[in-house]
Each structure stands twice: as C-alpha cells, then as structure tokens.
mmCIF file of C-alpha atoms and ligand atoms in Angstrom:
data_model
loop_
_atom_site.group_PDB
_atom_site.id
_atom_site.type_symbol
_atom_site.label_atom_id
_atom_site.label_comp_id
_atom_site.label_asym_id
_atom_site.label_seq_id
_atom_site.Cartn_x
_atom_site.Cartn_y
_atom_site.Cartn_z
ATOM 1 C CA VAL A 1 51.215 86.791 109.183
ATOM 2 C CA VAL A 2 47.999 88.414 108.051
ATOM 3 C CA VAL A 3 48.221 91.949 106.798
ATOM 4 C CA ALA A 4 44.881 93.492 107.701
ATOM 5 C CA THR A 5 44.958 95.986 104.850
ATOM 6 C CA ALA A 6 45.904 93.463 102.148
ATOM 7 C CA ASP A 7 43.066 94.495 99.818
ATOM 8 C CA ALA A 8 44.123 98.130 99.793
ATOM 9 C CA GLU A 9 47.776 97.502 98.972
ATOM 10 C CA ARG A 10 49.434 97.553 95.576
ATOM 11 C CA VAL A 11 53.039 96.482 96.020
ATOM 12 C CA VAL A 12 55.750 96.893 93.377
ATOM 13 C CA VAL A 13 58.971 94.961 93.969
ATOM 14 C CA ILE A 14 61.871 96.249 91.877
ATOM 15 C CA GLY A 15 64.538 93.564 91.470
ATOM 16 C CA VAL A 16 63.566 89.883 91.402
ATOM 17 C CA GLY A 17 66.807 88.297 92.548
ATOM 18 C CA LEU A 18 67.663 86.552 95.798
ATOM 19 C CA LEU A 19 65.978 89.147 97.957
ATOM 20 C CA GLY A 20 63.274 90.651 95.718
ATOM 21 C CA GLY A 21 62.157 87.203 94.512
ATOM 22 C CA ALA A 22 61.702 85.943 98.075
ATOM 23 C CA ILE A 23 59.935 89.130 99.176
ATOM 24 C CA ALA A 24 57.545 89.084 96.198
ATOM 25 C CA ALA A 25 56.684 85.425 96.834
ATOM 26 C CA GLU A 26 55.957 86.097 100.512
ATOM 27 C CA VAL A 27 53.874 89.209 99.809
ATOM 28 C CA ARG A 28 51.840 87.306 97.201
ATOM 29 C CA ARG A 29 51.264 84.495 99.702
ATOM 30 C CA GLU A 30 49.502 87.093 101.860
ATOM 31 C CA GLY A 31 47.083 87.792 99.015
ATOM 32 C CA ILE A 32 48.484 91.258 98.348
ATOM 33 C CA ARG A 33 48.510 92.499 94.737
ATOM 34 C CA THR A 34 52.153 92.419 93.746
ATOM 35 C CA LEU A 35 53.965 93.454 90.600
ATOM 36 C CA THR A 36 57.622 92.573 90.106
ATOM 37 C CA CYS A 37 59.993 94.476 87.812
ATOM 38 C CA SER A 38 63.491 93.976 86.475
ATOM 39 C CA ARG A 39 65.281 94.545 83.168
ATOM 40 C CA HIS A 40 65.049 90.910 82.044
ATOM 41 C CA PRO A 41 62.241 88.420 82.707
ATOM 42 C CA PRO A 42 63.110 86.314 85.754
ATOM 43 C CA PRO A 43 63.342 82.524 85.219
ATOM 44 C CA GLU A 44 60.321 82.016 87.485
ATOM 45 C CA HIS A 45 58.320 84.175 85.121
ATOM 46 C CA HIS A 46 55.075 85.435 86.607
ATOM 47 C CA ALA A 47 52.121 87.085 84.875
ATOM 48 C CA SER A 48 52.470 90.098 87.148
ATOM 49 C CA TRP A 49 56.002 91.008 86.051
ATOM 50 C CA MET A 50 56.883 94.064 83.965
ATOM 51 C CA PRO A 51 60.159 95.090 82.372
ATOM 52 C CA LEU A 52 61.698 98.133 84.067
ATOM 53 C CA ASP A 53 65.130 99.675 84.111
ATOM 54 C CA VAL A 54 64.934 101.616 87.374
ATOM 55 C CA THR A 55 67.692 103.957 86.159
ATOM 56 C CA ASP A 56 65.277 105.201 83.437
ATOM 57 C CA ALA A 57 63.358 108.146 84.955
ATOM 58 C CA ASP A 58 60.562 108.186 82.341
ATOM 59 C CA ALA A 59 59.963 104.469 82.706
ATOM 60 C CA CYS A 60 59.699 104.823 86.505
ATOM 61 C CA ARG A 61 57.193 107.635 86.160
ATOM 62 C CA ARG A 62 55.092 105.687 83.624
ATOM 63 C CA LEU A 63 55.050 102.637 85.887
ATOM 64 C CA CYS A 64 53.969 104.661 88.928
ATOM 65 C CA ASP A 65 51.271 106.518 86.958
ATOM 66 C CA GLU A 66 49.901 103.230 85.602
ATOM 67 C CA VAL A 67 50.027 101.137 88.781
ATOM 68 C CA ALA A 68 49.607 103.805 91.501
ATOM 69 C CA PRO A 69 51.516 101.655 94.009
ATOM 70 C CA THR A 70 51.014 102.056 97.744
ATOM 71 C CA VAL A 71 54.357 100.368 98.453
ATOM 72 C CA ILE A 72 57.578 100.143 96.441
ATOM 73 C CA VAL A 73 60.196 97.644 97.542
ATOM 74 C CA LEU A 74 63.625 98.568 96.149
ATOM 75 C CA ALA A 75 65.573 95.301 95.875
ATOM 76 C CA HIS A 76 67.491 95.844 92.647
ATOM 77 C CA GLY A 77 71.168 95.491 91.820
ATOM 78 C CA PRO A 78 74.002 96.019 91.302
ATOM 79 C CA SER A 79 74.379 93.784 94.345
ATOM 80 C CA SER A 80 77.857 92.296 93.932
ATOM 81 C CA ILE A 81 80.451 93.948 96.184
ATOM 82 C CA GLU A 82 83.207 92.793 93.841
ATOM 83 C CA TRP A 83 81.459 94.249 90.768
ATOM 84 C CA CYS A 84 80.965 97.578 92.551
ATOM 85 C CA THR A 85 84.654 97.658 93.517
ATOM 86 C CA ALA A 86 85.617 97.140 89.870
ATOM 87 C CA ASN A 87 82.988 99.633 88.594
ATOM 88 C CA PRO A 88 82.627 102.276 91.335
ATOM 89 C CA ASP A 89 81.197 105.045 89.132
ATOM 90 C CA ALA A 90 78.650 102.762 87.486
ATOM 91 C CA ALA A 91 77.644 101.384 90.894
ATOM 92 C CA MET A 92 77.177 104.865 92.332
ATOM 93 C CA GLY A 93 75.304 106.001 89.210
ATOM 94 C CA ALA A 94 72.924 103.056 89.281
ATOM 95 C CA HIS A 95 71.972 103.186 92.981
ATOM 96 C CA LEU A 96 71.804 106.959 93.140
ATOM 97 C CA THR A 97 69.810 107.367 89.928
ATOM 98 C CA ALA A 98 67.420 104.560 90.826
ATOM 99 C CA ALA A 99 66.634 106.068 94.229
ATOM 100 C CA ALA A 100 66.188 109.556 92.763
ATOM 101 C CA ASN A 101 63.910 108.264 89.988
ATOM 102 C CA ILE A 102 61.590 106.431 92.360
ATOM 103 C CA VAL A 103 61.473 109.304 94.848
ATOM 104 C CA ALA A 104 60.491 111.660 92.027
ATOM 105 C CA ALA A 105 57.896 109.279 90.567
ATOM 106 C CA THR A 106 55.738 108.367 93.567
ATOM 107 C CA ASP A 107 54.454 109.256 97.021
ATOM 108 C CA ALA A 108 54.175 105.555 97.909
ATOM 109 C CA TRP A 109 55.850 104.193 101.038
ATOM 110 C CA LEU A 110 59.344 103.055 100.050
ATOM 111 C CA LEU A 111 61.294 100.167 101.477
ATOM 112 C CA LEU A 112 64.978 100.197 100.535
ATOM 113 C CA ALA A 113 67.231 97.205 101.158
ATOM 114 C CA SER A 114 70.617 98.442 102.285
ATOM 115 C CA THR A 115 73.729 96.955 103.764
ATOM 116 C CA ASP A 116 76.193 96.792 106.668
ATOM 117 C CA ASN A 117 78.848 97.890 104.156
ATOM 118 C CA VAL A 118 77.846 101.521 104.846
ATOM 119 C CA PHE A 119 79.974 101.008 108.000
ATOM 120 C CA PRO A 120 83.750 100.577 108.112
ATOM 121 C CA GLY A 121 83.441 97.178 109.812
ATOM 122 C CA VAL A 122 85.995 97.819 112.545
ATOM 123 C CA LYS A 123 83.570 97.474 115.486
ATOM 124 C CA GLU A 124 82.069 94.141 116.475
ATOM 125 C CA ALA A 125 78.599 95.235 115.365
ATOM 126 C CA TYR A 126 76.736 98.356 114.311
ATOM 127 C CA VAL A 127 73.366 99.738 115.440
ATOM 128 C CA GLU A 128 71.036 102.103 113.591
ATOM 129 C CA ASP A 129 72.478 105.312 115.081
ATOM 130 C CA ASP A 130 76.136 104.504 114.472
ATOM 131 C CA GLU A 131 78.129 106.867 112.280
ATOM 132 C CA THR A 132 78.387 105.665 108.676
ATOM 133 C CA GLU A 133 81.699 105.454 106.831
ATOM 134 C CA PRO A 134 81.417 103.067 103.888
ATOM 135 C CA ALA A 135 83.791 100.143 103.714
ATOM 136 C CA ASN A 136 83.910 100.030 99.907
ATOM 137 C CA ALA A 137 82.387 101.316 96.650
ATOM 138 C CA TYR A 138 79.283 99.194 97.184
ATOM 139 C CA GLY A 139 78.745 100.773 100.619
ATOM 140 C CA ARG A 140 79.247 104.284 99.185
ATOM 141 C CA ALA A 141 76.642 103.688 96.460
ATOM 142 C CA LYS A 142 74.108 102.223 98.890
ATOM 143 C CA LEU A 143 74.639 105.084 101.360
ATOM 144 C CA ALA A 144 73.954 107.614 98.593
ATOM 145 C CA ALA A 145 70.663 105.821 97.839
ATOM 146 C CA GLU A 146 69.790 105.679 101.562
ATOM 147 C CA ARG A 147 70.198 109.443 101.850
ATOM 148 C CA ILE A 148 67.905 110.176 98.913
ATOM 149 C CA VAL A 149 65.213 107.819 100.162
ATOM 150 C CA THR A 150 65.300 108.891 103.821
ATOM 151 C CA GLY A 151 65.516 112.553 102.752
ATOM 152 C CA ARG A 152 62.098 112.258 101.138
ATOM 153 C CA GLY A 153 60.446 110.667 104.196
ATOM 154 C CA ASN A 154 57.624 108.089 104.115
ATOM 155 C CA ALA A 155 60.287 105.427 103.683
ATOM 156 C CA LEU A 156 62.036 102.723 105.667
ATOM 157 C CA VAL A 157 65.637 101.784 104.968
ATOM 158 C CA TYR A 158 66.439 98.346 106.353
ATOM 159 C CA ARG A 159 70.079 97.363 106.445
ATOM 160 C CA ILE A 160 70.555 93.641 106.249
ATOM 161 C CA SER A 161 73.564 91.513 106.954
ATOM 162 C CA LEU A 162 74.638 88.742 104.645
ATOM 163 C CA VAL A 163 71.474 87.141 103.275
ATOM 164 C CA TYR A 164 71.399 83.433 102.512
ATOM 165 C CA GLY A 165 69.256 80.508 101.506
ATOM 166 C CA TRP A 166 69.070 78.213 98.505
ATOM 167 C CA GLN A 167 70.003 80.088 95.363
ATOM 168 C CA ARG A 168 66.911 81.059 93.379
ATOM 169 C CA PRO A 169 67.005 80.511 89.605
ATOM 170 C CA GLY A 170 68.642 83.619 88.088
ATOM 171 C CA SER A 171 69.634 85.114 91.425
ATOM 172 C CA ARG A 172 72.985 85.476 93.118
ATOM 173 C CA ASP A 173 74.746 82.552 94.683
ATOM 174 C CA THR A 174 74.883 82.560 98.478
ATOM 175 C CA PHE A 175 77.705 81.557 100.818
ATOM 176 C CA PHE A 176 75.420 78.923 102.326
ATOM 177 C CA HIS A 177 74.530 77.313 98.967
ATOM 178 C CA ARG A 178 78.127 77.440 97.710
ATOM 179 C CA THR A 179 79.307 75.756 100.903
ATOM 180 C CA VAL A 180 76.805 72.900 100.569
ATOM 181 C CA ARG A 181 77.519 72.453 96.848
ATOM 182 C CA THR A 182 81.310 72.442 97.211
ATOM 183 C CA LEU A 183 81.376 70.068 100.192
ATOM 184 C CA ARG A 184 78.928 67.709 98.491
ATOM 185 C CA ARG A 185 81.335 67.424 95.567
ATOM 186 C CA GLY A 186 83.961 66.337 98.102
ATOM 187 C CA GLU A 187 86.060 69.433 97.323
ATOM 188 C CA ARG A 188 87.947 71.658 99.752
ATOM 189 C CA LEU A 189 86.453 75.090 100.408
ATOM 190 C CA LYS A 190 88.738 78.005 101.313
ATOM 191 C CA VAL A 191 86.950 80.258 103.780
ATOM 192 C CA PRO A 192 88.182 83.397 105.565
ATOM 193 C CA TYR A 193 88.736 83.065 109.300
ATOM 194 C CA ASP A 194 88.931 86.851 109.661
ATOM 195 C CA GLN A 195 85.423 87.934 108.631
ATOM 196 C CA TRP A 196 82.440 88.013 110.948
ATOM 197 C CA THR A 197 78.808 88.434 109.908
ATOM 198 C CA THR A 198 75.339 88.260 111.437
ATOM 199 C CA PRO A 199 73.816 86.229 108.576
ATOM 200 C CA VAL A 200 70.078 86.188 108.073
ATOM 201 C CA VAL A 201 67.929 83.738 106.093
ATOM 202 C CA VAL A 202 66.264 85.366 103.104
ATOM 203 C CA SER A 203 62.839 83.946 104.003
ATOM 204 C CA ASP A 204 63.135 85.579 107.453
ATOM 205 C CA VAL A 205 63.821 88.921 105.775
ATOM 206 C CA ALA A 206 60.784 88.389 103.521
ATOM 207 C CA ASP A 207 58.685 87.594 106.608
ATOM 208 C CA ALA A 208 59.845 90.851 108.229
ATOM 209 C CA VAL A 209 59.009 92.834 105.095
ATOM 210 C CA VAL A 210 55.446 91.502 104.964
ATOM 211 C CA ARG A 211 54.969 92.451 108.617
ATOM 212 C CA LEU A 212 56.389 95.928 107.983
ATOM 213 C CA ILE A 213 54.046 96.539 105.046
ATOM 214 C CA GLY A 214 51.209 96.235 107.569
ATOM 215 C CA THR A 215 52.216 99.372 109.505
ATOM 216 C CA LYS A 216 54.723 101.179 107.232
ATOM 217 C CA PRO A 217 57.187 102.464 109.816
ATOM 218 C CA THR A 218 59.742 104.999 108.625
ATOM 219 C CA GLY A 219 63.403 105.726 109.271
ATOM 220 C CA MET A 220 66.156 103.151 109.710
ATOM 221 C CA LEU A 221 66.069 99.512 110.801
ATOM 222 C CA HIS A 222 68.809 96.902 111.117
ATOM 223 C CA LEU A 223 67.936 93.294 110.343
ATOM 224 C CA GLY A 224 70.690 90.868 111.204
ATOM 225 C CA GLY A 225 70.526 87.265 112.333
ATOM 226 C CA PRO A 226 70.983 86.414 116.042
ATOM 227 C CA ASP A 227 74.432 84.802 115.619
ATOM 228 C CA ARG A 228 77.620 86.807 115.182
ATOM 229 C CA VAL A 229 79.817 84.263 113.484
ATOM 230 C CA ASP A 230 83.039 83.999 111.508
ATOM 231 C CA ARG A 231 82.767 82.336 108.117
ATOM 232 C CA VAL A 232 84.793 79.264 109.096
ATOM 233 C CA THR A 233 82.534 78.482 112.063
ATOM 234 C CA TRP A 234 79.496 79.090 109.884
ATOM 235 C CA ALA A 235 80.753 76.817 107.065
ATOM 236 C CA ARG A 236 81.562 74.051 109.594
ATOM 237 C CA THR A 237 78.094 74.392 111.140
ATOM 238 C CA ILE A 238 76.561 74.027 107.672
ATOM 239 C CA ALA A 239 78.763 70.976 107.039
ATOM 240 C CA GLU A 240 77.643 69.323 110.294
ATOM 241 C CA SER A 241 73.982 70.081 109.627
ATOM 242 C CA PHE A 242 74.235 68.448 106.187
ATOM 243 C CA SER A 243 76.372 65.512 107.413
ATOM 244 C CA LEU A 244 79.254 66.668 105.202
ATOM 245 C CA PRO A 245 82.988 66.587 106.070
ATOM 246 C CA SER A 246 83.802 69.784 107.955
ATOM 247 C CA ALA A 247 87.523 69.028 107.556
ATOM 248 C CA ASN A 248 87.153 70.178 103.948
ATOM 249 C CA VAL A 249 86.483 73.725 105.216
ATOM 250 C CA VAL A 250 89.956 75.271 105.004
ATOM 251 C CA ALA A 251 90.565 78.443 107.057
ATOM 252 C CA VAL A 252 92.530 81.115 105.144
ATOM 253 C CA ALA A 253 92.974 84.904 105.304
ATOM 254 C CA SER A 254 90.255 86.849 103.465
ATOM 255 C CA SER A 255 92.952 88.345 101.196
ATOM 256 C CA GLU A 256 93.310 84.843 99.691
ATOM 257 C CA THR A 257 89.625 84.637 98.818
ATOM 258 C CA GLN A 258 86.988 86.332 96.698
ATOM 259 C CA TYR A 259 85.903 88.227 99.837
ATOM 260 C CA ALA A 260 89.036 90.418 99.975
ATOM 261 C CA ASP A 261 87.183 93.735 99.620
ATOM 262 C CA ARG A 262 85.017 93.251 102.710
ATOM 263 C CA PRO A 263 85.626 94.615 106.178
ATOM 264 C CA PRO A 264 86.365 92.232 109.083
ATOM 265 C CA ASN A 265 82.943 92.888 110.632
ATOM 266 C CA SER A 266 79.733 92.846 108.594
ATOM 267 C CA CYS A 267 77.588 92.648 111.695
ATOM 268 C CA LEU A 268 74.352 94.430 112.533
ATOM 269 C CA ARG A 269 72.419 94.781 115.767
ATOM 270 C CA SER A 270 69.126 96.579 116.196
ATOM 271 C CA THR A 271 68.172 98.985 118.947
ATOM 272 C CA ARG A 272 64.950 99.706 117.094
ATOM 273 C CA ALA A 273 63.319 96.400 116.132
ATOM 274 C CA LEU A 274 61.746 95.884 119.559
ATOM 275 C CA SER A 275 59.894 99.202 119.329
ATOM 276 C CA ILE A 276 58.302 98.349 115.970
ATOM 277 C CA ARG A 277 54.922 96.807 116.699
ATOM 278 C CA ALA A 278 54.797 94.964 113.381
ATOM 279 C CA LEU A 279 57.864 92.954 114.419
ATOM 280 C CA ASP A 280 56.324 91.629 117.663
ATOM 281 C CA GLY A 281 57.210 87.943 117.785
ATOM 282 C CA PHE A 282 59.561 88.168 114.799
ATOM 283 C CA ALA A 283 62.639 86.069 115.532
ATOM 284 C CA PRO A 284 65.127 85.481 112.700
ATOM 285 C CA ARG A 285 66.728 82.054 112.893
ATOM 286 C CA GLY A 286 70.294 81.367 113.975
ATOM 287 C CA ILE A 287 72.729 79.528 111.722
ATOM 288 C CA ARG A 288 72.198 76.016 113.135
ATOM 289 C CA ALA A 289 68.396 76.086 113.188
ATOM 290 C CA ALA A 290 68.348 77.648 109.722
ATOM 291 C CA ALA A 291 70.727 75.052 108.261
ATOM 292 C CA CYS A 292 68.462 72.253 109.594
ATOM 293 C CA ASP A 293 65.361 73.958 108.174
ATOM 294 C CA LEU A 294 67.030 74.542 104.800
ATOM 295 C CA ARG A 295 68.088 70.882 104.649
ATOM 296 C CA ARG A 296 64.503 69.825 105.334
ATOM 297 C CA ASP A 297 63.127 72.342 102.784
ATOM 298 C CA GLU A 298 65.420 70.958 100.087
ATOM 299 C CA ASN A 299 63.650 67.611 100.285
ATOM 300 C CA THR A 300 60.085 68.906 100.377
HETATM 301 N N1 LIG B 1 72.087 89.531 99.160
HETATM 302 C C1 LIG B 1 72.546 90.136 100.247
HETATM 303 O O1 LIG B 1 73.267 89.529 101.075
HETATM 304 C C2 LIG B 1 72.206 91.576 100.507
HETATM 305 C C3 LIG B 1 72.550 92.139 101.734
HETATM 306 C C4 LIG B 1 72.263 93.487 101.962
HETATM 307 C C5 LIG B 1 71.642 94.243 100.988
HETATM 308 N N2 LIG B 1 71.311 93.681 99.789
HETATM 309 C C6 LIG B 1 70.708 94.557 98.780
HETATM 310 O O2 LIG B 1 69.529 94.000 98.250
HETATM 311 C C7 LIG B 1 69.398 94.316 96.861
HETATM 312 C C8 LIG B 1 69.112 93.021 96.100
HETATM 313 O O3 LIG B 1 70.139 92.086 96.356
HETATM 314 P P1 LIG B 1 70.056 90.599 95.778
HETATM 315 O O4 LIG B 1 71.073 89.819 96.505
HETATM 316 O O5 LIG B 1 68.639 90.147 95.739
HETATM 317 O O6 LIG B 1 70.555 90.857 94.275
HETATM 318 P P2 LIG B 1 70.450 89.915 92.979
HETATM 319 O O7 LIG B 1 70.124 88.509 93.338
HETATM 320 O O8 LIG B 1 71.696 90.212 92.205
HETATM 321 O O9 LIG B 1 69.198 90.522 92.171
HETATM 322 C C9 LIG B 1 69.215 91.818 91.679
HETATM 323 C C10 LIG B 1 67.922 92.049 90.901
HETATM 324 O O10 LIG B 1 67.902 93.423 90.490
HETATM 325 C C11 LIG B 1 67.566 93.484 89.107
HETATM 326 N N3 LIG B 1 68.166 94.710 88.565
HETATM 327 C C12 LIG B 1 69.482 95.011 88.444
HETATM 328 N N4 LIG B 1 69.622 96.224 87.875
HETATM 329 C C13 LIG B 1 68.365 96.688 87.632
HETATM 330 C C14 LIG B 1 67.857 97.868 87.034
HETATM 331 N N5 LIG B 1 68.675 98.833 86.571
HETATM 332 N N6 LIG B 1 66.524 98.024 86.954
HETATM 333 C C15 LIG B 1 65.674 97.071 87.421
HETATM 334 N N7 LIG B 1 66.093 95.926 87.979
HETATM 335 C C16 LIG B 1 67.439 95.739 88.089
HETATM 336 C C17 LIG B 1 68.148 92.194 88.525
HETATM 337 O O11 LIG B 1 67.500 91.797 87.327
HETATM 338 P P3 LIG B 1 67.956 92.348 85.882
HETATM 339 O O12 LIG B 1 69.440 92.224 85.827
HETATM 340 O O13 LIG B 1 67.205 91.490 84.935
HETATM 341 O O14 LIG B 1 67.502 93.764 85.819
HETATM 342 C C18 LIG B 1 67.776 91.217 89.644
HETATM 343 O O15 LIG B 1 66.434 90.797 89.505
HETATM 344 C C19 LIG B 1 70.707 94.991 96.434
HETATM 345 O O16 LIG B 1 70.501 96.373 96.309
HETATM 346 C C20 LIG B 1 71.650 94.728 97.583
HETATM 347 O O17 LIG B 1 72.459 95.838 97.804
HETATM 348 C C21 LIG B 1 71.569 92.370 99.525
#
C-alpha cells in the first residue's frame, strides 16, 4: 500500500499493545511520521514514543499542541473484557474520559478501535446499522466512547471482531497464540463450543488502517474476518495447521471457561466496506490461510 499523502501526515497512535503496536509498525513501514503513546514504555521501545495517560486532559492537550497530529489512532486499553466486568465503573471512566479528552484536544481525523461487544450477540452477525445493546461492561464503555467520537465528526469508528496473531512483547495474549502454546506443551485445551466469532488477523487490521489513513472516511465500519467460526473449530484448524494433536482441544460450555462473560455471537459483517475506495482489493484472511501464514512467519 502506498499512501500518496505520506509526507503530509503526522500520526499519533495511542496504545501500543496488540493492536496499536501492529498499526504503528505498519504505518511506519509506509514512511509516515508516527508517534506512539502509552503510560509505560513498550518493550519494543522506539525513539518516537512518548508517555501519555490518555485519561489526563491536560496531557492530551499538550501532546496535540506540540505534535499537531493529522491523525490520531485510539488503540488504548482497558481491553480485557474480564477486567471490565470486574471494574465496570473504572472501565467506563477510562474509555469515556479518553475519548472526551482527545475530542477536546484536536481537530485531527480520529480512528477509534471498537468492538462487536456493543451488540448483544444473539444474532448470527451484526452489520454497521444494527441497533446496539452492549453485551457487557466492556461493550458499554466502548459504546460510550464511540458516541463521543462520532458525535464530533471527522472520525471513523471501526468495530473489529476478535483480533489475533502472535502475541507482541507486552501486549495481550491471543486465543490463537494460547492455542498453539498449550497444544505444543502437549496439554489439553478447554475451548467453548458455544461461542462464534469472525476472527481477524491483527496485521490485516493494520493493513486496513494504513489504507484508511489515505482517504480518511468517516462514520462506522465493521472489520471482521471472512470466516464465522466457533472456537472449537477454530482451535482444531490451528492444531491441524501446526501439525499438533487436535484431540487435545476439549469442547466445553463457555461457562466453564475464562470466556464466560461473552455473548454467543461476536460476529461482524460489513455492508459498508465495499463502498470505501481505500479498501479496494482489501481481503482479510480466513482462519486456515492465516494459520499457515502465521506458522511460516514464526520461522522467518
Ligand atoms: N484485541 C482485540 O481482539 C480487540 C477487538 C476489538 C477492539 N479492540 C480494542 O482495541 C483497543 C486495543 O486493544 P489491544 O488488544 O491492543 O489492547 P492491549 O494489548 O491490552 O494494549 C493496550 C495498550 O493501551 C495502553 N493503555 C492502557 N491504558 C492507557 C491510558 N490510560 N493511556 C494511554 N495508554 C493506555 C497500554 O499501555 P500502558 O498500560 O503502558 O498504558 C497498551 O499499550 C482496545 O480499546 C480494545 O477495546 C481490541
């Protein structure tokens, strides 16, 4: 992807975890000036990183005055559904305050990563215009942030399904990585048979973000992978792709797992992606092709 306006852009990525780290790396690869921010230095420490607590309004304003960003990518936590369930007020406070601070501090185009958990998860899949009704505290906090960001305009909210890839140093573990790690140890892995997702590889999301920076569309966009899959089928596909014993994937009810506070369906479809010119030719990978690519990438 070549972003024609690369020289004119100053991109700030807030949050350098699984998603923000991959996005920042991809944007930098395009030669775009990119600053990353988080509260603590990321393990892959880069010269163009600055400390920022996005819930601190003065700090956000200082950063925006100093850097004059053209794009701000909001990819900060709290990202754990389980943590948000245990700390609903703190989760709401963090996402709401962060969105309000950035909206007040800049006129830059904003890109907010959001989630399928803004939906109740009772339908097979959700499109951009579907009615929201958050499934949990995490979904409520992210929906509050969505509303602040879209209310200002000049912003794109992209809801993504479960993101996966190899775990980056300092970032969250992913279902994919945990599956490979556990099966390689020869251990059994309990996986819910009653949860469906449209998982998407983090590098595909980063690719989409770079394309979007080129034209800065606004509004709402869903970014899910092409496969709607239950976790057991997904884990067994990963096992096969890594020549690991799929019999060690044990199907259980989600209530018996760490994924208890998630709806049955975390699935997204897009009615909008095809009309966004920047996404012409963008095709996120399905679970089998991605598992093969990730296996190859591990050895390169
Ligand atoms: N991963 C997914 O499957 C997925 C799916 C849909 C949406 N999302 C959304 O994408 C965003 C990022 O997710 P992720 O999986 O990349 O999370 P992650 O790996 O947990 O990374 C979160 C990043 O945010 C930073 N952060 C947390 N609080 C901050 C604060 N107050 N100020 C500045 N930085 C802060 C963290 O660093 P410090 O702790 O050092 O500050 C870290 O760099 C989340 O908002 C999540 O809702 C993720």
